[in-house]
XYZ file of C-alpha atoms in Angstrom:
189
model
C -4.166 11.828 -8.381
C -1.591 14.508 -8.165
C 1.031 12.230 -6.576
C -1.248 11.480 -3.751
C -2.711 8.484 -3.064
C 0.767 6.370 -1.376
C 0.881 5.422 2.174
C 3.934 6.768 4.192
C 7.267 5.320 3.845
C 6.732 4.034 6.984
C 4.072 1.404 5.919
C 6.715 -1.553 4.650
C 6.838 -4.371 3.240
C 7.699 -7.220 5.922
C 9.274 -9.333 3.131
C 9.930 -9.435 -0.331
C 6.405 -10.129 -1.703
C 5.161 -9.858 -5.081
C 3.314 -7.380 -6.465
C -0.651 -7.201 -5.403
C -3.600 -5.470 -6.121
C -7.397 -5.797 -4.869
C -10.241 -4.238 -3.080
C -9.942 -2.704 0.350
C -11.386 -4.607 3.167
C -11.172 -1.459 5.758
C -10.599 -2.230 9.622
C -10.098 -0.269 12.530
C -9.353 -1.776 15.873
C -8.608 -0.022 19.276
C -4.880 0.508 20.315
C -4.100 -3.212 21.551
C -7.303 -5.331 20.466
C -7.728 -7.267 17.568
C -11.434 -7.931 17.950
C -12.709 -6.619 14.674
C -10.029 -8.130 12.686
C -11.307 -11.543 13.307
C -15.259 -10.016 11.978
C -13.289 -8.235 9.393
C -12.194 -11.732 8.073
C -15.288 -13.598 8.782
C -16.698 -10.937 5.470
C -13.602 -11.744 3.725
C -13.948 -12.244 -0.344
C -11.346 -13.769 -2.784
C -8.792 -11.081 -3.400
C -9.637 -8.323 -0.607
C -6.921 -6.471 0.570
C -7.222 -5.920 4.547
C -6.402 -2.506 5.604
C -6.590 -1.975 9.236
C -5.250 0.556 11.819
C -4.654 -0.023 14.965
C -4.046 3.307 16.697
C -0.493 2.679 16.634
C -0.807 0.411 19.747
C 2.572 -1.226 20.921
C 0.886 -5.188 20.331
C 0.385 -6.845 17.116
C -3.118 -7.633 16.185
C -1.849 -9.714 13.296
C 0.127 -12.501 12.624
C 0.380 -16.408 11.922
C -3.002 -17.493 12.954
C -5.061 -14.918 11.144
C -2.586 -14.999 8.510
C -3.212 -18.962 8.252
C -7.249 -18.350 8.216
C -7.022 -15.310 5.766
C -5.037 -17.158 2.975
C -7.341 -19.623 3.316
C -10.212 -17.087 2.571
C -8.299 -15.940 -0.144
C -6.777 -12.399 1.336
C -4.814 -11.376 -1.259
C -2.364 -8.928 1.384
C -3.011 -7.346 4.699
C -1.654 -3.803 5.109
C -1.070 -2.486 9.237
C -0.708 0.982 10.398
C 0.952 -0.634 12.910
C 2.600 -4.076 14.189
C 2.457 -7.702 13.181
C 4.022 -10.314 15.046
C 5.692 -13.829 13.234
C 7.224 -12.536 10.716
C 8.826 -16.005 9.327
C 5.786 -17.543 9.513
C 4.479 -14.628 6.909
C 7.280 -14.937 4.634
C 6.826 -19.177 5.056
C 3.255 -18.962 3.946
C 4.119 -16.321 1.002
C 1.203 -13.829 2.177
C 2.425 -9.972 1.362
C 2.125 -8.210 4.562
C 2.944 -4.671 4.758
C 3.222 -2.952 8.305
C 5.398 0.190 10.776
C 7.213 -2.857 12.030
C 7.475 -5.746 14.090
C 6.004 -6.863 17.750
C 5.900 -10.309 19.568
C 3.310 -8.970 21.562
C -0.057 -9.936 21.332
C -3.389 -8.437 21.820
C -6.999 -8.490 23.699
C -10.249 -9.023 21.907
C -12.385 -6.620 23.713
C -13.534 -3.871 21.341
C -14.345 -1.592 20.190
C -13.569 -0.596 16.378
C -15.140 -1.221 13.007
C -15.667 -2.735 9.690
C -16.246 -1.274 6.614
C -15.556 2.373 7.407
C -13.068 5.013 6.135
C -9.754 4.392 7.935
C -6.598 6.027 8.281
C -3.661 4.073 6.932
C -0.162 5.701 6.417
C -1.643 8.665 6.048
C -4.191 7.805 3.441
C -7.919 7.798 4.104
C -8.900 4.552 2.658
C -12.810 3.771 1.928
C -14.069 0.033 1.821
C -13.969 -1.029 -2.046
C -10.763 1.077 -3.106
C -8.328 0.029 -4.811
C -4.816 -1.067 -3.199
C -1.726 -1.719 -4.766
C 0.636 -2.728 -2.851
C 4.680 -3.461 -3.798
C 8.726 -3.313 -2.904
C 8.008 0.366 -3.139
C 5.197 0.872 -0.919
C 1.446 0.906 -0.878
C -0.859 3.311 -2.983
C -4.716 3.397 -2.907
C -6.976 5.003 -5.548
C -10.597 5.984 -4.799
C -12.932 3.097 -6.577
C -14.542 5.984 -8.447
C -10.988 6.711 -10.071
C -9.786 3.732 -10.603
C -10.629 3.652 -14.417
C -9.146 6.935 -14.959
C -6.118 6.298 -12.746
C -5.425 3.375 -14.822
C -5.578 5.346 -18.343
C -3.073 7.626 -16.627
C -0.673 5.097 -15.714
C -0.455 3.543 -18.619
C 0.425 6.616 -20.211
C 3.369 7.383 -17.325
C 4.809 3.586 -18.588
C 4.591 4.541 -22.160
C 6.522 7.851 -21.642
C 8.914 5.903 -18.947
C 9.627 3.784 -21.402
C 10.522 6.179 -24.466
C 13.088 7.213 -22.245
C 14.653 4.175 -21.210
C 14.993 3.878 -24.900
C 16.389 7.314 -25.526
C 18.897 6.631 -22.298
C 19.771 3.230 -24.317
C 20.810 5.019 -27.318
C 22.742 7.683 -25.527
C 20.622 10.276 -24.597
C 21.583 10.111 -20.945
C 20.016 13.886 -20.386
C 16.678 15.073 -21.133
C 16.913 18.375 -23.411
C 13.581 19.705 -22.194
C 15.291 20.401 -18.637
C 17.649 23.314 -19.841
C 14.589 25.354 -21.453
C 12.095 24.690 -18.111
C 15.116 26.115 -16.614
C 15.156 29.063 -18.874
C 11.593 29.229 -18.719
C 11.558 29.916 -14.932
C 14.932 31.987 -15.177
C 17.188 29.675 -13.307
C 19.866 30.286 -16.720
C 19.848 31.998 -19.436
């Protein structure tokens, strides 16, 4: 994916959840309104991962209540471009909740928005169906149609990751290669 794929920084964790992965359940609400959240949930499956925007609107459109009625349904996390309110409640009830920060405000539930579409989240158009993974370090989504691929790849990165731990663990605290890329693109000699 070229390094692309992650949400910006700005799209945190609001506590120290575990790691998750699932299927994007896409949502876009209007700045303020949480109208289409509530559908959004209503179409809900086992181990969807809500993705919503919310036009960056200064009130939360999610927080205890939905939170209560999506672990029910089996959400596996909901990721915000925007606010969430109760954050203690969240962390209570263990649901991974990633979001630009916190509001106690709430919202209407007048419309208009969407379910299912392409969304903006972080800075990463996100289709209904892809797939999210979601951690400490931030949030990355991979087009469904990669996702087989983008695992192969992955695996690989690990594999060579962990060579080098292993070569850092015998003493090999530099890598060699570095000095002849540098060489290469005449940064030494």
């Amino acid at each position: 994916m070229s390094r692309l794929g992650a949400m910006d920084a700005g799209i945190r964790a609001l506590w120290r959840s575990p790691r998750v992965a699932g299927s994007a359940l896409t949502v876009w609400c209007h700045a303020g309104d949480n109208l289409m959240l509530h559908k959004a949930l209503s179409l809900a499956v086992a181990g969807d991962i809500v993705v919503m925007n919310t036009q960056g609107g200064g009130n939360s459109g999610f927080g205890e209540l939905l939170a209560t009625s999506a672990m029910k349904m089996g959400v596996a996390a909901v990721i915000v471009d925007g606010t969430v309110r109760d954050a203690e409640g969240l962390e209570a009830m263990a649901l991974p909740v990633y979001a630009r920060g916190l509001c106690p405000n709430g919202c209407n539930k007048d419309g208009p928005g969407e379910v299912g579409a392409i969304v903006a989240c972080g800075g990463v158009a996100v289709r209904p169906g892809d797939v999210v993974i979601a951690d400490r370090d931030g949030v990355t989504v991979v087009p469904l149609e990669d996702a087989a691929q983008v695992a192969q790849l992955a695996a690989e990165q690990i594999a060579r990751e962990e060579k080098r731990l292993a070569e850092i663990a015998r003493g090999v605290l530099t890598r060699l290669e570095i000095d002849d890329l540098l060489r290469k693109l005449k940064v030494i000699e």
